[in-house]
Amino acid sequence: MAPAASEPPGHRVTAPAMSSGTGTGRVPAHPPSEEPILTFTLRLLDENSSATPEKLPVLSPGSMMHLEASVHFSPSISMRIHVDQCYGTTMEQPGHPRRIFMVVNSRGCLHGEKLGSVSVQHQRGGSVLQLSILAPTLQGEPQEEQVYVHCLLVAWGQGRATRSCFYSHTTASWHNAEDPGQSTPCHCCDSGCPAADTLRGDVPALPGEGTLHWETVGPVLVQKEKVPWYKALCQTAKRLLLAGLALVGSAVLVVAVLGGLLALSTRHLGRARQGQRPPRQRCPFQAELQSVVGALLLRETEKQGQMGPEPLSHQ
């Protein structure tokens, strides 16, 4: 047994190595023979590192989720289990698009937000990895939700050189989980470790070695943090205010668009009327006035013709 370096609970994480396996899914079944096959398991533990009872576990905000991943092959061969990633979803199937990532392994360096303690225990013929992480935080309206935990596991023989690094919050540095005194391979975790030096050789020495394998555990009931009544009232008022502002803004936008369309329509209609103006009609009183004026002129002309020319005056 080679336990990980001792760290205070809640301040230690261990990074299983990043696998370069050839596929994703369960280890392919082998025909009945004397060759054993890999058996992966994933289960929830309580605070005493014992198996969780059958009843639905309830996690409150800030509580720790204890997981145990293990692999068994043969009593005569020692295997080492590593975690590629762990995340939570509301569905039992691991391919659900909505994911709450808890643990992400980047080429042997375990990353995650507020990771808790992790211990690695290796036994003859099997390997066990225990990790404790904070319960996922719910977003949105649900006050509680059932979450399934999906982990991508891989196992390698003892002859493989794998990087297994964890970040110590106490020393603010990366450490080797297998041998805390040999932390040089973990110095690349901050800048990015290369993938070429993770493994020695390309051909698996054991059936199923290096094959990625999905395991699911759950559900667990994750509760949202309870908010005091006055904060809840403020949040409700804030949501109503935002909704009212959004409604007013939408109404103003609609009115502005309709006003612009009405103005364009009026302008276009005015131009059309100017281009098709009908001929101007004469008013009836104008015709009567012209006839009266013409008659008076004619009468005046006739009167002057009857009187004749005026006689010349004698001096």
Coordinates of C-alpha atoms in Angstrom, one line a residue:
M1 CA 0.0 0.0 0.0
A2 CA 1.3 3.4 -1.0
P3 CA -0.9 6.1 0.5
A4 CA -0.7 9.7 -0.7
A5 CA 1.0 12.4 1.1
S6 CA -0.7 13.5 4.3
E7 CA -2.5 16.9 4.0
P8 CA -5.2 18.5 6.1
P9 CA -8.8 17.5 5.0
G10 CA -10.1 19.9 2.4
H11 CA -6.7 21.0 1.3
R12 CA -5.3 18.2 -0.8
V13 CA -6.0 16.8 -4.2
T14 CA -4.4 14.0 -6.1
A15 CA -4.1 13.8 -9.9
P16 CA -4.4 10.4 -11.6
A17 CA -2.5 10.3 -14.8
M18 CA -4.1 11.2 -18.2
S19 CA -4.7 8.1 -20.2
S20 CA -3.9 7.8 -23.9
G21 CA -6.3 4.9 -24.2
T22 CA -7.6 3.7 -27.5
G23 CA -11.3 4.0 -26.8
T24 CA -14.1 5.1 -24.5
G25 CA -16.6 2.9 -22.9
R26 CA -16.6 -0.4 -21.0
V27 CA -13.7 -2.8 -21.1
P28 CA -14.5 -5.2 -24.0
A29 CA -15.5 -8.6 -22.8
H30 CA -13.1 -11.5 -23.3
P31 CA -14.1 -15.0 -24.2
P32 CA -14.2 -17.4 -21.3
S33 CA -10.6 -18.3 -20.6
E34 CA -8.0 -18.4 -17.8
E35 CA -7.2 -14.7 -18.5
P36 CA -9.0 -12.4 -15.9
I37 CA -10.6 -9.1 -17.0
L38 CA -10.6 -5.6 -15.4
T39 CA -13.5 -4.8 -13.1
F40 CA -14.2 -1.2 -12.3
T41 CA -16.4 0.1 -9.5
L42 CA -17.5 3.6 -8.3
R43 CA -19.4 4.2 -5.1
L44 CA -20.3 6.9 -2.6
L45 CA -18.9 6.9 0.9
D46 CA -20.0 8.5 4.1
E47 CA -17.8 10.5 6.3
N48 CA -16.4 7.4 7.9
S49 CA -15.2 6.0 4.6
S50 CA -17.8 3.3 4.6
A51 CA -20.3 2.5 1.9
T52 CA -23.3 4.8 1.7
P53 CA -26.6 3.1 2.7
E54 CA -29.3 2.5 0.2
K55 CA -31.3 5.6 1.1
L56 CA -30.9 8.7 -1.1
P57 CA -27.9 10.7 0.2
V58 CA -28.5 14.4 0.8
L59 CA -25.8 17.0 0.3
S60 CA -26.1 20.5 1.6
P61 CA -24.1 23.5 0.4
G62 CA -20.5 23.3 1.4
S63 CA -20.7 19.7 2.3
M64 CA -18.1 17.1 1.0
M65 CA -18.9 14.4 -1.5
H66 CA -16.8 11.3 -0.9
L67 CA -16.1 9.0 -3.8
E68 CA -14.2 5.7 -4.2
A69 CA -13.1 4.4 -7.5
S70 CA -11.4 0.9 -7.7
V71 CA -10.2 -1.6 -10.2
H72 CA -9.6 -5.3 -9.7
F73 CA -7.8 -7.6 -12.1
S74 CA -5.9 -10.5 -10.5
P75 CA -4.4 -11.2 -7.1
S76 CA -1.1 -11.8 -8.7
I77 CA -0.9 -8.6 -10.6
S78 CA -1.0 -5.1 -9.2
M79 CA -2.9 -2.4 -11.1
R80 CA -3.1 1.3 -10.6
I81 CA -6.4 3.2 -11.2
H82 CA -6.5 6.7 -12.4
V83 CA -9.4 9.2 -13.0
D84 CA -9.5 11.1 -16.2
Q85 CA -12.5 13.3 -15.3
C86 CA -15.6 13.4 -13.0
Y87 CA -18.7 15.5 -13.5
G88 CA -22.3 15.6 -12.4
T89 CA -25.5 15.7 -14.4
T90 CA -29.2 15.4 -13.7
M91 CA -29.4 12.3 -16.0
E92 CA -28.1 8.8 -15.5
Q93 CA -26.6 8.8 -18.9
P94 CA -23.0 10.2 -19.0
G95 CA -23.5 12.0 -22.4
H96 CA -25.9 14.6 -21.1
P97 CA -24.9 18.1 -22.4
R98 CA -25.6 19.9 -19.1
R99 CA -22.5 19.0 -17.0
I100 CA -21.3 20.2 -13.6
F101 CA -17.6 19.5 -13.7
M102 CA -16.0 18.5 -10.4
V103 CA -12.6 17.0 -11.4
V104 CA -10.7 17.4 -14.6
N105 CA -7.4 15.6 -15.2
S106 CA -5.0 17.3 -17.5
R107 CA -2.1 14.9 -18.3
G108 CA -1.6 13.7 -14.8
C109 CA -2.5 17.0 -13.0
L110 CA -5.8 17.0 -11.3
H111 CA -7.6 20.4 -11.6
G112 CA -10.9 21.5 -10.1
E113 CA -12.5 24.3 -8.2
K114 CA -12.2 23.9 -4.4
L115 CA -11.1 20.3 -4.4
G116 CA -11.0 18.5 -1.2
S117 CA -8.7 15.7 0.1
V118 CA -7.7 12.7 -2.0
S119 CA -6.0 9.6 -0.9
V120 CA -4.6 6.8 -3.1
Q121 CA -4.4 3.3 -1.8
H122 CA -2.8 0.5 -3.9
Q123 CA -3.3 -3.1 -3.0
R124 CA -2.1 -6.4 -4.4
G125 CA -4.3 -7.3 -7.3
G126 CA -6.3 -4.1 -7.2
S127 CA -6.2 -0.3 -6.8
V128 CA -8.4 2.0 -4.9
L129 CA -8.6 5.8 -5.2
Q130 CA -10.6 7.9 -2.7
L131 CA -11.4 11.6 -3.3
S132 CA -13.5 14.1 -1.4
I133 CA -14.8 17.1 -3.3
L134 CA -17.3 19.9 -2.6
A135 CA -20.9 19.2 -3.6
P136 CA -21.9 20.9 -6.8
T137 CA -23.6 24.3 -6.6
L138 CA -27.0 24.5 -8.1
Q139 CA -27.9 27.4 -10.4
G140 CA -31.4 28.7 -11.2
E141 CA -34.7 28.2 -9.5
P142 CA -34.7 24.5 -8.3
Q143 CA -34.1 24.4 -4.5
E144 CA -32.9 20.8 -4.8
E145 CA -32.0 18.4 -7.6
Q146 CA -30.9 14.8 -8.0
V147 CA -27.4 14.6 -9.4
Y148 CA -25.6 11.6 -10.9
V149 CA -21.8 11.5 -10.8
H150 CA -20.0 10.1 -13.9
C151 CA -16.3 9.3 -13.8
L152 CA -14.0 8.2 -16.6
L153 CA -11.6 5.6 -15.2
V154 CA -8.5 3.9 -16.6
A155 CA -6.1 1.3 -15.2
W156 CA -2.4 0.7 -15.9
G157 CA 0.0 -1.9 -14.7
Q158 CA 2.8 -1.2 -12.3
G159 CA 5.4 -1.2 -15.1
R160 CA 3.9 2.0 -16.6
A161 CA 5.3 5.4 -15.7
T162 CA 2.3 7.6 -15.0
R163 CA 2.2 11.1 -13.6
S164 CA -0.1 11.5 -10.5
C165 CA 0.1 15.0 -9.1
F166 CA -2.0 16.9 -6.6
Y167 CA -2.0 20.6 -5.6
S168 CA -1.2 21.4 -1.9
H169 CA -2.9 24.5 -0.6
T170 CA -0.6 24.4 2.4
T171 CA 2.6 24.7 0.3
A172 CA 0.9 26.3 -2.7
S173 CA 2.7 23.8 -5.0
W174 CA 2.2 20.6 -6.9
H175 CA 3.3 17.3 -5.3
N176 CA 3.6 13.7 -6.5
A177 CA 0.9 11.5 -4.9
E178 CA 2.9 8.3 -5.4
D179 CA 6.1 9.6 -3.9
P180 CA 5.9 13.1 -2.3
G181 CA 9.7 13.3 -2.2
Q182 CA 9.9 13.1 -6.0
S183 CA 7.8 16.1 -7.2
T184 CA 9.9 17.1 -10.1
P185 CA 7.5 15.5 -12.7
C186 CA 4.7 17.7 -11.3
H187 CA 6.5 21.0 -11.9
C188 CA 4.9 21.2 -15.4
C189 CA 1.4 21.3 -14.1
D190 CA 1.2 25.1 -14.0
S191 CA 2.6 25.6 -17.5
G192 CA 1.2 22.4 -19.2
C193 CA 2.7 18.9 -19.1
P194 CA 3.6 17.1 -22.4
A195 CA 1.7 13.9 -23.2
A196 CA 4.7 12.0 -24.6
D197 CA 6.3 11.2 -21.3
T198 CA 3.1 9.9 -19.6
L199 CA 3.6 6.3 -20.6
R200 CA 6.3 4.0 -21.6
G201 CA 5.5 1.9 -24.7
D202 CA 2.4 1.8 -26.8
V203 CA 1.3 -1.8 -26.6
P204 CA -0.9 -2.7 -23.5
A205 CA 0.7 -5.5 -21.5
L206 CA -2.6 -6.6 -20.0
P207 CA -6.1 -7.0 -21.5
G208 CA -8.0 -3.8 -21.1
E209 CA -5.0 -1.8 -19.9
G210 CA -5.3 1.9 -20.8
T211 CA -8.9 1.6 -22.0
L212 CA -11.2 4.4 -20.8
H213 CA -14.2 3.2 -18.8
W214 CA -17.3 5.0 -17.7
E215 CA -18.8 4.5 -14.2
T216 CA -21.8 6.2 -12.7
V217 CA -23.0 6.5 -9.2
G218 CA -26.1 8.2 -7.7
P219 CA -28.4 9.8 -7.5
V220 CA -27.6 12.2 -4.7
L221 CA -29.9 14.9 -3.6
V222 CA -28.1 18.3 -3.8
Q223 CA -29.9 21.1 -2.0
K224 CA -29.5 24.7 -2.8
E225 CA -28.3 27.1 -0.2
K226 CA -31.2 28.6 1.8
V227 CA -31.6 32.3 1.6
P228 CA -33.0 34.4 4.5
W229 CA -36.5 35.8 4.0
Y230 CA -35.3 39.4 3.7
K231 CA -32.8 38.5 1.0
A232 CA -35.3 36.4 -0.8
L233 CA -37.7 39.3 -0.7
C234 CA -35.0 41.6 -2.1
Q235 CA -34.2 39.1 -4.8
T236 CA -37.9 38.8 -5.7
A237 CA -38.3 42.6 -5.9
K238 CA -35.1 42.8 -8.1
R239 CA -36.5 40.2 -10.5
L240 CA -39.8 42.0 -10.7
L241 CA -38.0 45.3 -11.3
L242 CA -35.9 43.8 -14.0
A243 CA -39.0 42.2 -15.6
G244 CA -40.8 45.6 -15.5
L245 CA -37.9 47.4 -17.1
A246 CA -37.6 44.8 -19.8
L247 CA -41.4 45.2 -20.5
V248 CA -41.2 49.0 -20.6
G249 CA -38.1 48.8 -22.9
S250 CA -39.9 46.4 -25.2
A251 CA -42.9 48.7 -25.4
V252 CA -40.8 51.8 -26.1
L253 CA -39.0 49.9 -28.8
V254 CA -42.3 48.8 -30.4
V255 CA -43.7 52.3 -30.4
A256 CA -40.5 53.7 -31.9
V257 CA -40.6 51.1 -34.7
L258 CA -44.3 51.7 -35.4
G259 CA -43.7 55.5 -35.4
G260 CA -40.8 55.2 -37.9
L261 CA -42.9 53.0 -40.2
L262 CA -45.8 55.4 -40.0
A263 CA -43.6 58.4 -40.9
L264 CA -42.1 56.6 -43.8
S265 CA -45.5 55.6 -45.1
T266 CA -46.8 59.2 -44.8
R267 CA -43.8 60.6 -46.7
H268 CA -44.1 58.0 -49.4
L269 CA -47.9 58.7 -49.8
G270 CA -47.3 62.5 -50.0
R271 CA -44.7 62.1 -52.8
A272 CA -47.1 59.9 -54.7
R273 CA -49.9 62.5 -54.5
Q274 CA -47.6 65.2 -55.8
G275 CA -46.7 63.2 -58.9
Q276 CA -50.3 62.5 -59.8
R277 CA -52.1 65.9 -59.1
P278 CA -55.3 66.3 -61.2
P279 CA -55.9 69.4 -63.5
R280 CA -57.2 72.5 -61.7
Q281 CA -61.0 73.0 -62.2
R282 CA -62.5 76.4 -62.7
C283 CA -65.1 77.6 -60.3
P284 CA -68.6 78.5 -61.6
F285 CA -68.5 82.1 -60.3
Q286 CA -65.4 82.8 -62.4
A287 CA -67.3 81.9 -65.6
E288 CA -70.2 84.1 -64.7
L289 CA -68.0 87.0 -63.9
Q290 CA -66.2 86.8 -67.2
S291 CA -69.5 86.7 -69.1
V292 CA -70.8 89.8 -67.2
V293 CA -67.6 91.7 -67.9
G294 CA -67.7 90.8 -71.6
A295 CA -71.4 92.0 -71.9
L296 CA -70.6 95.3 -70.3
L297 CA -67.7 95.9 -72.6
L298 CA -69.8 95.1 -75.6
R299 CA -72.6 97.5 -74.5
E300 CA -70.1 100.3 -73.9
T301 CA -68.7 99.8 -77.4
E302 CA -72.1 99.9 -79.0
K303 CA -73.0 103.1 -77.1
Q304 CA -69.9 104.9 -78.3
G305 CA -70.7 103.9 -81.9
Q306 CA -74.2 105.5 -81.8
M307 CA -73.0 108.8 -80.4
G308 CA -70.4 109.2 -83.2
P309 CA -67.3 111.2 -83.0
E310 CA -67.3 114.3 -80.9
P311 CA -67.5 117.7 -83.0
L312 CA -64.4 119.9 -83.2
S313 CA -64.6 123.0 -81.2
H314 CA -64.3 126.5 -83.0
Q315 CA -61.8 128.9 -81.9

